[in-house]
Amino acid sequence: MTPPIRISNLRDYPEWLTQVSQWLHSEWMARYGEGVSAQAVDIDRRARLESLRKHLEPNALPVSFVAHQNEQPVGVVSLVRYQSEQVPNPAVWLTNLFVLPNYRKHGIGQSLLVSAQTYAKNMERGNKVVPFNAKLQLFTHDLAAYYGERGWKKNRVSILHGLRGDIMEFDLRSRS
């Protein structure tokens, strides 16, 4: 019998921080790293690790959830508060959804999404993040159909970090 997949807060497994950071860095390099200098690769690797380190702090955000089986991580998703010139109003964003290739197509990504959405819904009800507006946002340039099948709606097309893609929203009040 295959052991169940569990979803936990990364704060409960700080020993997985480096491994999760490496997954996300490798995925970024595979998708966007062609022609990037060795110096930029090293800067991204270190910045990603330091950014994820903040997910271990006891604040409501940022937070990451890790899917694991047999005490080994197999996937991750994060929620962060994000604001920039392109996104002037602070919002809660879903980011870093990643599942190891051998574990894909088994509902783990969906379970991670539901865990993040449930956490955000509970935060919104508890008014732990201000302002919130009861919506999660994400940016994708190639997975809009995946998220759309899971209740996310396209909000607009945008360029974020030099990539053209869709800003999508998930209304936390639309599901119980």
PDB file of C-alpha atoms in Angstrom:
ATOM      1  CA  MET A   1       0.000   0.000   0.000  1.00  0.00           C
ATOM      2  CA  THR A   2       1.325   3.423  -0.962  1.00  0.00           C
ATOM      3  CA  PRO A   3       1.760   5.770   2.000  1.00  0.00           C
ATOM      4  CA  PRO A   4      -0.516   8.842   1.880  1.00  0.00           C
ATOM      5  CA  ILE A   5       0.615  12.253   0.720  1.00  0.00           C
ATOM      6  CA  ARG A   6       0.457  14.763   3.550  1.00  0.00           C
ATOM      7  CA  ILE A   7       0.455  18.557   3.345  1.00  0.00           C
ATOM      8  CA  SER A   8       2.291  20.486   6.054  1.00  0.00           C
ATOM      9  CA  ASN A   9       3.514  23.982   6.698  1.00  0.00           C
ATOM     10  CA  LEU A  10       7.171  24.329   5.709  1.00  0.00           C
ATOM     11  CA  ARG A  11       7.731  25.871   9.168  1.00  0.00           C
ATOM     12  CA  ASP A  12       7.239  22.358  10.578  1.00  0.00           C
ATOM     13  CA  TYR A  13      10.032  20.998   8.357  1.00  0.00           C
ATOM     14  CA  PRO A  14      12.787  23.629   8.208  1.00  0.00           C
ATOM     15  CA  GLU A  15      15.267  20.924   7.229  1.00  0.00           C
ATOM     16  CA  TRP A  16      13.567  20.840   3.785  1.00  0.00           C
ATOM     17  CA  LEU A  17      14.176  24.539   3.094  1.00  0.00           C
ATOM     18  CA  THR A  18      17.349  24.080   1.032  1.00  0.00           C
ATOM     19  CA  GLN A  19      15.872  21.232  -1.008  1.00  0.00           C
ATOM     20  CA  VAL A  20      12.667  23.152  -1.776  1.00  0.00           C
ATOM     21  CA  SER A  21      14.679  26.243  -2.690  1.00  0.00           C
ATOM     22  CA  GLN A  22      16.805  24.180  -5.082  1.00  0.00           C
ATOM     23  CA  TRP A  23      13.697  22.738  -6.768  1.00  0.00           C
ATOM     24  CA  LEU A  24      12.293  26.204  -7.374  1.00  0.00           C
ATOM     25  CA  HIS A  25      15.620  27.537  -8.597  1.00  0.00           C
ATOM     26  CA  SER A  26      16.067  24.579 -10.978  1.00  0.00           C
ATOM     27  CA  GLU A  27      12.534  24.984 -12.324  1.00  0.00           C
ATOM     28  CA  TRP A  28      13.148  28.698 -12.897  1.00  0.00           C
ATOM     29  CA  MET A  29      16.412  27.930 -14.720  1.00  0.00           C
ATOM     30  CA  ALA A  30      14.775  25.275 -16.911  1.00  0.00           C
ATOM     31  CA  ARG A  31      12.007  27.688 -17.921  1.00  0.00           C
ATOM     32  CA  TYR A  32      13.721  31.073 -18.051  1.00  0.00           C
ATOM     33  CA  GLY A  33      17.453  30.638 -17.576  1.00  0.00           C
ATOM     34  CA  GLU A  34      18.687  30.229 -21.135  1.00  0.00           C
ATOM     35  CA  GLY A  35      21.524  32.670 -21.692  1.00  0.00           C
ATOM     36  CA  VAL A  36      21.613  33.799 -18.063  1.00  0.00           C
ATOM     37  CA  SER A  37      25.094  34.451 -16.716  1.00  0.00           C
ATOM     38  CA  ALA A  38      26.635  32.226 -14.049  1.00  0.00           C
ATOM     39  CA  GLN A  39      26.644  35.232 -11.732  1.00  0.00           C
ATOM     40  CA  ALA A  40      22.898  35.779 -12.223  1.00  0.00           C
ATOM     41  CA  VAL A  41      22.264  32.070 -11.596  1.00  0.00           C
ATOM     42  CA  ASP A  42      24.176  32.241  -8.319  1.00  0.00           C
ATOM     43  CA  ILE A  43      22.393  35.444  -7.280  1.00  0.00           C
ATOM     44  CA  ASP A  44      18.994  33.853  -7.995  1.00  0.00           C
ATOM     45  CA  ARG A  45      19.889  30.707  -6.036  1.00  0.00           C
ATOM     46  CA  ARG A  46      20.952  32.707  -2.969  1.00  0.00           C
ATOM     47  CA  ALA A  47      18.046  35.182  -3.202  1.00  0.00           C
ATOM     48  CA  ARG A  48      15.507  32.358  -3.513  1.00  0.00           C
ATOM     49  CA  LEU A  49      16.892  30.628  -0.419  1.00  0.00           C
ATOM     50  CA  GLU A  50      16.830  33.856   1.602  1.00  0.00           C
ATOM     51  CA  SER A  51      13.313  34.642   0.428  1.00  0.00           C
ATOM     52  CA  LEU A  52      12.065  31.175   1.422  1.00  0.00           C
ATOM     53  CA  ARG A  53      13.779  31.511   4.807  1.00  0.00           C
ATOM     54  CA  LYS A  54      11.150  34.175   5.605  1.00  0.00           C
ATOM     55  CA  HIS A  55       8.491  31.467   5.195  1.00  0.00           C
ATOM     56  CA  LEU A  56       9.819  29.846   8.376  1.00  0.00           C
ATOM     57  CA  GLU A  57       8.991  32.913  10.492  1.00  0.00           C
ATOM     58  CA  PRO A  58       5.796  32.865  12.598  1.00  0.00           C
ATOM     59  CA  ASN A  59       4.017  35.558  10.539  1.00  0.00           C
ATOM     60  CA  ALA A  60       0.797  34.855   8.640  1.00  0.00           C
ATOM     61  CA  LEU A  61       2.645  35.627   5.382  1.00  0.00           C
ATOM     62  CA  PRO A  62       4.718  34.566   3.612  1.00  0.00           C
ATOM     63  CA  VAL A  63       3.936  30.889   4.069  1.00  0.00           C
ATOM     64  CA  SER A  64       4.723  27.704   2.153  1.00  0.00           C
ATOM     65  CA  PHE A  65       3.051  24.322   2.258  1.00  0.00           C
ATOM     66  CA  VAL A  66       4.924  21.135   1.440  1.00  0.00           C
ATOM     67  CA  ALA A  67       3.451  17.888   0.152  1.00  0.00           C
ATOM     68  CA  HIS A  68       5.363  14.931   1.544  1.00  0.00           C
ATOM     69  CA  GLN A  69       5.332  11.170   1.580  1.00  0.00           C
ATOM     70  CA  ASN A  70       7.442   8.942   3.840  1.00  0.00           C
ATOM     71  CA  GLU A  71       8.890  12.094   5.392  1.00  0.00           C
ATOM     72  CA  GLN A  72      10.260  13.190   2.010  1.00  0.00           C
ATOM     73  CA  PRO A  73       9.043  16.398   0.319  1.00  0.00           C
ATOM     74  CA  VAL A  74       7.445  15.955  -3.107  1.00  0.00           C
ATOM     75  CA  GLY A  75       5.823  19.354  -3.790  1.00  0.00           C
ATOM     76  CA  VAL A  76       5.372  22.915  -2.581  1.00  0.00           C
ATOM     77  CA  VAL A  77       3.173  25.995  -2.914  1.00  0.00           C
ATOM     78  CA  SER A  78       3.526  29.459  -1.358  1.00  0.00           C
ATOM     79  CA  LEU A  79       1.412  32.474  -0.455  1.00  0.00           C
ATOM     80  CA  VAL A  80       3.073  35.885  -0.365  1.00  0.00           C
ATOM     81  CA  ARG A  81       2.002  39.496  -0.056  1.00  0.00           C
ATOM     82  CA  TYR A  82       3.083  41.324  -3.194  1.00  0.00           C
ATOM     83  CA  GLN A  83       3.073  44.951  -4.250  1.00  0.00           C
ATOM     84  CA  SER A  84       4.951  46.745  -7.027  1.00  0.00           C
ATOM     85  CA  GLU A  85       4.524  49.551  -9.523  1.00  0.00           C
ATOM     86  CA  GLN A  86       2.661  47.089 -11.765  1.00  0.00           C
ATOM     87  CA  VAL A  87       0.610  45.838  -8.791  1.00  0.00           C
ATOM     88  CA  PRO A  88       0.002  49.027  -6.753  1.00  0.00           C
ATOM     89  CA  ASN A  89      -2.506  47.569  -4.289  1.00  0.00           C
ATOM     90  CA  PRO A  90      -1.106  44.980  -1.898  1.00  0.00           C
ATOM     91  CA  ALA A  91      -2.485  41.550  -2.660  1.00  0.00           C
ATOM     92  CA  VAL A  92      -1.971  37.967  -1.594  1.00  0.00           C
ATOM     93  CA  TRP A  93      -0.411  35.923  -4.361  1.00  0.00           C
ATOM     94  CA  LEU A  94      -0.122  32.202  -4.856  1.00  0.00           C
ATOM     95  CA  THR A  95       3.323  31.289  -6.156  1.00  0.00           C
ATOM     96  CA  ASN A  96       5.873  28.484  -6.310  1.00  0.00           C
ATOM     97  CA  LEU A  97       3.442  25.666  -7.130  1.00  0.00           C
ATOM     98  CA  PHE A  98       5.778  22.788  -7.912  1.00  0.00           C
ATOM     99  CA  VAL A  99       5.481  19.003  -7.776  1.00  0.00           C
ATOM    100  CA  LEU A 100       8.361  16.636  -8.504  1.00  0.00           C
ATOM    101  CA  PRO A 101       7.921  15.142 -11.996  1.00  0.00           C
ATOM    102  CA  ASN A 102       7.460  11.544 -10.756  1.00  0.00           C
ATOM    103  CA  TYR A 103       4.579  12.677  -8.515  1.00  0.00           C
ATOM    104  CA  ARG A 104       2.656  14.728 -11.075  1.00  0.00           C
ATOM    105  CA  LYS A 105      -0.778  13.721 -12.387  1.00  0.00           C
ATOM    106  CA  HIS A 106      -1.774  12.300  -8.977  1.00  0.00           C
ATOM    107  CA  GLY A 107      -3.683  15.302  -7.568  1.00  0.00           C
ATOM    108  CA  ILE A 108      -0.816  16.619  -5.440  1.00  0.00           C
ATOM    109  CA  GLY A 109      -0.821  20.036  -7.112  1.00  0.00           C
ATOM    110  CA  GLN A 110      -4.580  20.240  -6.539  1.00  0.00           C
ATOM    111  CA  SER A 111      -4.112  19.298  -2.863  1.00  0.00           C
ATOM    112  CA  LEU A 112      -1.466  21.983  -2.470  1.00  0.00           C
ATOM    113  CA  LEU A 113      -3.763  24.559  -4.100  1.00  0.00           C
ATOM    114  CA  VAL A 114      -6.633  23.625  -1.781  1.00  0.00           C
ATOM    115  CA  SER A 115      -4.345  23.870   1.260  1.00  0.00           C
ATOM    116  CA  ALA A 116      -3.160  27.334   0.245  1.00  0.00           C
ATOM    117  CA  GLN A 117      -6.697  28.493  -0.553  1.00  0.00           C
ATOM    118  CA  THR A 118      -8.033  27.177   2.764  1.00  0.00           C
ATOM    119  CA  TYR A 119      -5.231  28.917   4.663  1.00  0.00           C
ATOM    120  CA  ALA A 120      -5.934  32.183   2.818  1.00  0.00           C
ATOM    121  CA  LYS A 121      -9.674  31.862   3.434  1.00  0.00           C
ATOM    122  CA  ASN A 122      -9.040  31.395   7.161  1.00  0.00           C
ATOM    123  CA  MET A 123      -6.666  34.386   7.166  1.00  0.00           C
ATOM    124  CA  GLU A 124      -9.271  36.530   5.437  1.00  0.00           C
ATOM    125  CA  ARG A 125     -11.942  35.515   7.939  1.00  0.00           C
ATOM    126  CA  GLY A 126      -9.570  36.283  10.799  1.00  0.00           C
ATOM    127  CA  ASN A 127      -8.561  39.593   9.168  1.00  0.00           C
ATOM    128  CA  LYS A 128      -4.888  38.724   9.666  1.00  0.00           C
ATOM    129  CA  VAL A 129      -3.841  40.398   6.431  1.00  0.00           C
ATOM    130  CA  VAL A 130      -4.913  43.937   5.652  1.00  0.00           C
ATOM    131  CA  PRO A 131      -5.930  44.820   3.006  1.00  0.00           C
ATOM    132  CA  PHE A 132      -7.013  41.491   1.555  1.00  0.00           C
ATOM    133  CA  ASN A 133     -10.146  41.779  -0.657  1.00  0.00           C
ATOM    134  CA  ALA A 134     -10.912  38.016  -0.345  1.00  0.00           C
ATOM    135  CA  LYS A 135      -9.064  37.164  -3.559  1.00  0.00           C
ATOM    136  CA  LEU A 136      -5.864  35.350  -4.306  1.00  0.00           C
ATOM    137  CA  GLN A 137      -3.873  36.248  -7.375  1.00  0.00           C
ATOM    138  CA  LEU A 138      -1.260  34.448  -9.420  1.00  0.00           C
ATOM    139  CA  PHE A 139       0.766  34.998 -12.555  1.00  0.00           C
ATOM    140  CA  THR A 140       1.187  32.314 -15.190  1.00  0.00           C
ATOM    141  CA  HIS A 141       2.444  32.434 -18.730  1.00  0.00           C
ATOM    142  CA  ASP A 142       1.697  28.819 -19.619  1.00  0.00           C
ATOM    143  CA  LEU A 143      -0.682  27.207 -17.107  1.00  0.00           C
ATOM    144  CA  ALA A 144      -3.835  29.326 -17.368  1.00  0.00           C
ATOM    145  CA  ALA A 145      -5.866  26.286 -18.460  1.00  0.00           C
ATOM    146  CA  TYR A 146      -4.657  24.269 -15.441  1.00  0.00           C
ATOM    147  CA  TYR A 147      -5.685  26.996 -13.016  1.00  0.00           C
ATOM    148  CA  GLY A 148      -8.897  27.755 -14.914  1.00  0.00           C
ATOM    149  CA  GLU A 149     -10.006  24.144 -14.466  1.00  0.00           C
ATOM    150  CA  ARG A 150      -9.548  24.674 -10.725  1.00  0.00           C
ATOM    151  CA  GLY A 151     -11.738  27.753 -10.373  1.00  0.00           C
ATOM    152  CA  TRP A 152      -9.264  30.535 -11.145  1.00  0.00           C
ATOM    153  CA  LYS A 153     -10.426  33.331 -13.470  1.00  0.00           C
ATOM    154  CA  LYS A 154      -8.313  35.389 -15.853  1.00  0.00           C
ATOM    155  CA  ASN A 155      -8.170  38.988 -14.684  1.00  0.00           C
ATOM    156  CA  ARG A 156      -5.813  40.566 -17.209  1.00  0.00           C
ATOM    157  CA  VAL A 157      -2.715  40.090 -19.324  1.00  0.00           C
ATOM    158  CA  SER A 158       0.437  41.537 -17.809  1.00  0.00           C
ATOM    159  CA  ILE A 159       4.186  41.519 -18.006  1.00  0.00           C
ATOM    160  CA  LEU A 160       5.829  40.491 -14.774  1.00  0.00           C
ATOM    161  CA  HIS A 161       9.599  40.156 -14.434  1.00  0.00           C
ATOM    162  CA  GLY A 162       9.864  40.496 -18.218  1.00  0.00           C
ATOM    163  CA  LEU A 163       7.399  37.669 -18.952  1.00  0.00           C
ATOM    164  CA  ARG A 164       4.044  38.151 -20.651  1.00  0.00           C
ATOM    165  CA  GLY A 165       1.281  36.116 -19.073  1.00  0.00           C
ATOM    166  CA  ASP A 166      -2.051  36.059 -17.330  1.00  0.00           C
ATOM    167  CA  ILE A 167      -2.886  37.478 -13.931  1.00  0.00           C
ATOM    168  CA  MET A 168      -5.520  35.153 -12.509  1.00  0.00           C
ATOM    169  CA  GLU A 169      -7.740  35.474  -9.449  1.00  0.00           C
ATOM    170  CA  PHE A 170      -9.434  33.064  -7.121  1.00  0.00           C
ATOM    171  CA  ASP A 171     -12.387  34.426  -5.156  1.00  0.00           C
ATOM    172  CA  LEU A 172     -12.144  32.929  -1.668  1.00  0.00           C
ATOM    173  CA  ARG A 173     -15.812  33.647  -1.017  1.00  0.00           C
ATOM    174  CA  SER A 174     -16.959  31.605  -4.026  1.00  0.00           C
ATOM    175  CA  ARG A 175     -16.278  28.281  -2.312  1.00  0.00           C
ATOM    176  CA  SER A 176     -17.251  27.077   1.145  1.00  0.00           C
TER     177      SER A 176
END
